[in-house]
One Martini backbone bead per residue (centre of mass of N, CA, C, O) as a GRO file, in nm:
protein
  247
    1MET     BB    1  16.801  12.992   3.011
    2SER     BB    2  16.794  12.880   3.319
    3SER     BB    3  16.831  12.629   3.520
    4THR     BB    4  16.784  12.481   3.823
    5ASP     BB    5  17.108  12.427   3.841
    6ASP     BB    6  17.175  12.764   3.814
    7VAL     BB    7  17.150  12.852   4.089
    8LYS     BB    8  17.229  13.108   4.286
    9ASP     BB    9  17.454  13.147   4.569
   10VAL     BB   10  17.446  13.402   4.775
   11ASP     BB   11  17.588  13.308   5.029
   12ALA     BB   12  17.846  13.200   4.892
   13ALA     BB   13  17.927  13.469   4.766
   14ILE     BB   14  17.967  13.622   5.034
   15VAL     BB   15  18.178  13.428   5.162
   16ASP     BB   16  18.373  13.478   4.899
   17GLY     BB   17  18.352  13.802   4.844
   18LYS     BB   18  18.101  13.832   4.658
   19ALA     BB   19  17.879  13.968   4.467
   20PRO     BB   20  17.574  13.958   4.419
   21PRO     BB   21  17.407  13.923   4.123
   22SER     BB   22  17.196  14.165   4.182
   23ARG     BB   23  17.402  14.410   4.178
   24SER     BB   24  17.426  14.451   3.861
   25ARG     BB   25  17.089  14.415   3.869
   26PRO     BB   26  16.848  14.531   4.018
   27LEU     BB   27  16.573  14.460   4.172
   28ASP     BB   28  16.218  14.452   4.070
   29ARG     BB   29  15.895  14.414   4.019
   30ASP     BB   30  15.890  14.453   3.707
   31ARG     BB   31  16.112  14.242   3.643
   32ILE     BB   32  15.974  14.000   3.764
   33VAL     BB   33  15.715  14.002   3.601
   34ALA     BB   34  15.846  13.994   3.319
   35THR     BB   35  15.985  13.723   3.362
   36ALA     BB   36  15.731  13.556   3.417
   37ILE     BB   37  15.605  13.603   3.142
   38ASP     BB   38  15.833  13.481   2.977
   39HIS     BB   39  15.803  13.200   3.096
   40ILE     BB   40  15.507  13.147   3.017
   41ASP     BB   41  15.544  13.189   2.711
   42ASP     BB   42  15.754  12.945   2.688
   43ASN     BB   43  15.625  12.713   2.925
   44GLY     BB   44  15.413  12.793   3.100
   45LEU     BB   45  15.267  12.770   3.419
   46ALA     BB   46  15.353  12.499   3.557
   47GLY     BB   47  15.683  12.578   3.585
   48LEU     BB   48  15.628  12.800   3.790
   49THR     BB   49  15.865  12.924   4.024
   50MET     BB   50  16.051  13.094   4.252
   51ARG     BB   51  16.312  12.946   4.194
   52ARG     BB   52  16.316  12.971   3.888
   53LEU     BB   53  16.293  13.276   3.879
   54GLY     BB   54  16.554  13.324   4.028
   55SER     BB   55  16.736  13.191   3.820
   56MET     BB   56  16.669  13.388   3.586
   57LEU     BB   57  16.777  13.641   3.783
   58GLY     BB   58  17.035  13.541   3.966
   59VAL     BB   59  16.870  13.431   4.226
   60GLU     BB   60  16.726  13.371   4.500
   61ALA     BB   61  16.406  13.331   4.608
   62MET     BB   62  16.425  13.520   4.862
   63ALA     BB   63  16.462  13.792   4.696
   64LEU     BB   64  16.157  13.817   4.594
   65TYR     BB   65  16.000  13.882   4.875
   66ARG     BB   66  16.040  14.191   4.872
   67TYR     BB   67  15.814  14.223   4.614
   68VAL     BB   68  15.676  13.935   4.659
   69ALA     BB   69  15.489  13.725   4.872
   70GLY     BB   70  15.424  13.529   4.624
   71LYS     BB   71  15.275  13.350   4.376
   72GLU     BB   72  14.995  13.481   4.396
   73GLU     BB   73  15.093  13.770   4.363
   74LEU     BB   74  15.240  13.733   4.102
   75LEU     BB   75  14.989  13.653   3.926
   76ASP     BB   76  14.843  13.919   3.977
   77ALA     BB   77  15.064  14.094   3.847
   78VAL     BB   78  15.046  13.969   3.565
   79VAL     BB   79  14.755  14.061   3.509
   80GLU     BB   80  14.801  14.361   3.545
   81GLN     BB   81  15.011  14.383   3.313
   82LEU     BB   82  14.835  14.286   3.080
   83VAL     BB   83  14.610  14.502   3.109
   84ALA     BB   84  14.812  14.754   3.101
   85THR     BB   85  14.907  14.735   2.796
   86MET     BB   86  14.663  14.907   2.682
   87GLN     BB   87  14.775  15.188   2.771
   88VAL     BB   88  15.019  15.159   2.528
   89ASP     BB   89  14.804  15.144   2.307
   90ASP     BB   90  14.743  15.339   2.031
   91GLU     BB   91  14.462  15.181   1.943
   92VAL     BB   92  14.366  15.254   2.252
   93PRO     BB   93  14.144  15.445   2.377
   94ASP     BB   94  14.004  15.619   2.659
   95ARG     BB   95  13.799  15.735   2.445
   96PRO     BB   96  13.582  15.855   2.240
   97VAL     BB   97  13.628  15.984   1.904
   98ASP     BB   98  13.433  15.799   1.678
   99GLY     BB   99  13.264  15.667   1.878
  100TRP     BB  100  13.152  15.378   2.035
  101THR     BB  101  13.212  15.168   1.817
  102ASP     BB  102  13.510  15.231   1.777
  103PHE     BB  103  13.594  15.191   2.071
  104LEU     BB  104  13.511  14.890   2.095
  105MET     BB  105  13.679  14.781   1.863
  106ARG     BB  106  13.959  14.871   1.978
  107LEU     BB  107  13.931  14.724   2.252
  108ALA     BB  108  13.902  14.437   2.145
  109HIS     BB  109  14.171  14.429   1.985
  110GLY     BB  110  14.349  14.485   2.229
  111VAL     BB  111  14.284  14.224   2.378
  112ARG     BB  112  14.367  14.031   2.158
  113ARG     BB  113  14.667  14.115   2.151
  114VAL     BB  114  14.726  14.012   2.431
  115ALA     BB  115  14.653  13.717   2.374
  116LEU     BB  116  14.858  13.675   2.136
  117ARG     BB  117  15.125  13.752   2.295
  118HIS     BB  118  14.989  13.575   2.569
  119PRO     BB  119  14.845  13.278   2.564
  120LYS     BB  120  14.954  13.135   2.830
  121ALA     BB  121  14.861  13.382   3.024
  122PHE     BB  122  14.560  13.467   2.965
  123PRO     BB  123  14.395  13.270   3.160
  124LEU     BB  124  14.453  13.444   3.416
  125VAL     BB  125  14.245  13.660   3.355
  126ALA     BB  126  14.005  13.455   3.426
  127SER     BB  127  14.111  13.311   3.716
  128ARG     BB  128  14.164  13.551   3.871
  129PRO     BB  129  14.089  13.747   4.112
  130PRO     BB  130  13.929  14.025   4.135
  131GLU     BB  131  13.887  14.334   4.281
  132ALA     BB  132  13.583  14.255   4.225
  133PRO     BB  133  13.315  14.040   4.197
  134TRP     BB  134  13.172  14.228   3.955
  135LEU     BB  135  13.408  14.170   3.787
  136ARG     BB  136  13.502  14.105   3.442
  137PRO     BB  137  13.644  13.926   3.230
  138PRO     BB  138  13.902  14.106   3.087
  139LEU     BB  139  13.756  14.364   3.214
  140ARG     BB  140  13.896  14.385   3.547
  141SER     BB  141  13.953  14.679   3.584
  142LEU     BB  142  13.862  14.974   3.715
  143ASP     BB  143  13.973  15.154   3.499
  144TRP     BB  144  13.834  15.013   3.245
  145VAL     BB  145  13.543  15.023   3.350
  146GLU     BB  146  13.520  15.320   3.367
  147LYS     BB  147  13.573  15.378   3.070
  148PHE     BB  148  13.347  15.216   2.956
  149LEU     BB  149  13.100  15.336   3.102
  150SER     BB  150  13.151  15.639   3.038
  151ALA     BB  151  13.150  15.615   2.736
  152LEU     BB  152  12.857  15.516   2.702
  153THR     BB  153  12.704  15.735   2.864
  154ASP     BB  154  12.824  15.973   2.683
  155GLU     BB  155  12.675  15.810   2.420
  156GLY     BB  156  12.361  15.748   2.546
  157PHE     BB  157  12.363  15.549   2.764
  158THR     BB  158  12.235  15.396   2.995
  159ASP     BB  159  12.312  15.245   3.279
  160GLU     BB  160  12.180  14.972   3.207
  161ALA     BB  161  12.308  14.948   2.918
  162ALA     BB  162  12.604  14.963   3.008
  163VAL     BB  163  12.606  14.710   3.187
  164ALA     BB  164  12.500  14.507   2.973
  165SER     BB  165  12.742  14.563   2.782
  166TYR     BB  166  12.967  14.467   2.963
  167ARG     BB  167  12.874  14.177   2.986
  168ALA     BB  168  12.866  14.108   2.683
  169PHE     BB  169  13.153  14.189   2.605
  170SER     BB  170  13.311  14.008   2.805
  171SER     BB  171  13.190  13.737   2.716
  172PHE     BB  172  13.282  13.746   2.423
  173LEU     BB  173  13.589  13.770   2.471
  174LEU     BB  174  13.641  13.531   2.656
  175GLY     BB  175  13.534  13.303   2.478
  176HIS     BB  176  13.696  13.352   2.220
  177LEU     BB  177  13.993  13.376   2.340
  178LEU     BB  178  14.016  13.102   2.481
  179LEU     BB  179  13.986  12.944   2.225
  180GLU     BB  180  14.227  13.071   2.072
  181VAL     BB  181  14.463  13.009   2.281
  182SER     BB  182  14.431  12.698   2.268
  183THR     BB  183  14.567  12.690   1.973
  184HIS     BB  184  14.850  12.814   2.128
  185GLY     BB  185  14.891  12.624   2.407
  186ALA     BB  186  14.688  12.677   2.614
  187ASP     BB  187  14.578  12.631   2.947
  188VAL     BB  188  14.203  12.568   2.962
  189GLY     BB  189  14.129  12.292   3.029
  190PRO     BB  190  13.831  12.195   2.884
  191LEU     BB  191  13.935  12.364   2.615
  192ASP     BB  192  14.123  12.184   2.519
  193VAL     BB  193  14.290  12.065   2.250
  194LEU     BB  194  14.363  11.844   2.019
  195ALA     BB  195  14.592  11.694   1.873
  196ASP     BB  196  14.648  11.606   1.552
  197ASP     BB  197  14.764  11.302   1.610
  198THR     BB  198  14.473  11.194   1.731
  199ASP     BB  199  14.328  11.233   1.429
  200GLU     BB  200  14.318  10.966   1.300
  201PRO     BB  201  14.154  10.793   1.071
  202ASP     BB  202  14.075  10.542   1.249
  203SER     BB  203  13.923  10.726   1.469
  204LEU     BB  204  13.699  10.814   1.228
  205ALA     BB  205  13.531  10.574   1.115
  206ALA     BB  206  13.251  10.642   1.283
  207TYR     BB  207  13.290  10.949   1.133
  208PRO     BB  208  13.232  11.040   0.817
  209THR     BB  209  13.169  11.342   0.826
  210VAL     BB  210  13.411  11.437   0.981
  211ARG     BB  211  13.619  11.316   0.791
  212ARG     BB  212  13.532  11.478   0.537
  213LEU     BB  213  13.552  11.776   0.709
  214ARG     BB  214  13.834  11.807   0.846
  215SER     BB  215  13.979  12.032   0.681
  216GLY     BB  216  13.772  12.254   0.752
  217LEU     BB  217  13.797  12.232   1.064
  218SER     BB  218  14.121  12.318   1.054
  219GLU     BB  219  14.065  12.589   0.985
  220ASP     BB  220  14.178  12.936   1.020
  221HIS     BB  221  13.921  13.193   1.132
  222ALA     BB  222  13.958  13.386   1.378
  223ALA     BB  223  13.960  13.675   1.268
  224VAL     BB  224  13.685  13.669   1.122
  225GLU     BB  225  13.509  13.568   1.358
  226PHE     BB  226  13.568  13.805   1.541
  227GLU     BB  227  13.462  14.032   1.362
  228GLU     BB  228  13.174  13.928   1.318
  229ALA     BB  229  13.093  13.899   1.619
  230LEU     BB  230  13.145  14.193   1.691
  231GLU     BB  231  12.940  14.321   1.502
  232GLU     BB  232  12.692  14.177   1.624
  233LEU     BB  233  12.726  14.294   1.904
  234LEU     BB  234  12.703  14.598   1.827
  235ASP     BB  235  12.417  14.572   1.719
  236ARG     BB  236  12.295  14.492   1.992
  237LEU     BB  237  12.387  14.750   2.149
  238ALA     BB  238  12.230  14.952   1.972
  239LEU     BB  239  11.953  14.839   2.046
  240LEU     BB  240  11.976  14.876   2.348
  241ARG     BB  241  12.009  15.178   2.346
  242SER     BB  242  11.739  15.246   2.205
  243GLU     BB  243  11.543  15.100   2.406
  244GLN     BB  244  11.669  15.271   2.676
  245ALA     BB  245  11.590  15.529   2.582
  246PRO     BB  246  11.445  15.806   2.630
  247SER     BB  247  11.122  15.927   2.522
   0.00000   0.00000   0.00000
């Protein structure tokens, strides 16, 4: 990866009679967004600037503005790309094939895989404004919400039960996955976890029970906890479906 000192001077290249660096591999919006995601994956969001992104692509920042209007639009495009990756996940169907429970299980694990592949970028899914104010992250695209709601109503959920399920499902995913990515170095604000070296024995002297159970608290059971919580949620949704079904 290029440093900020390696920014290519397109104007100087042209004055010297050289082809601008971007001529060898033309820019496009997809390439810019993919490079931004790579940068966030490696360095976090804080260091991402249009100038640094241009450096990584071998162009000056001004060349990027033909494809994205600025950093805010770039971040929105990053979120769109992250959500869209589930479209090419073979394990995430567009509609129920083996019932609604299987559909939601696969969908939940698809979202989790996005979070685990891009833990430092995933908080953007929660923080960027959605397409409509009533959409909820992480299932925040109209396309996925349409699939979710139509899948449940086709499987016998009333409209009210489908909407309630969408709210419960999205709340479960967001809460669990933000906590999980925070353990992978993601900046999630007040959810940030303390580094291990801050919990030295002396700092826990006043908390004997915490000190005694510290090793257990440090164990990583994220996958099991996700699965168990998801199963409990699906049981609740099944009850909601039966309670609101026409008599």
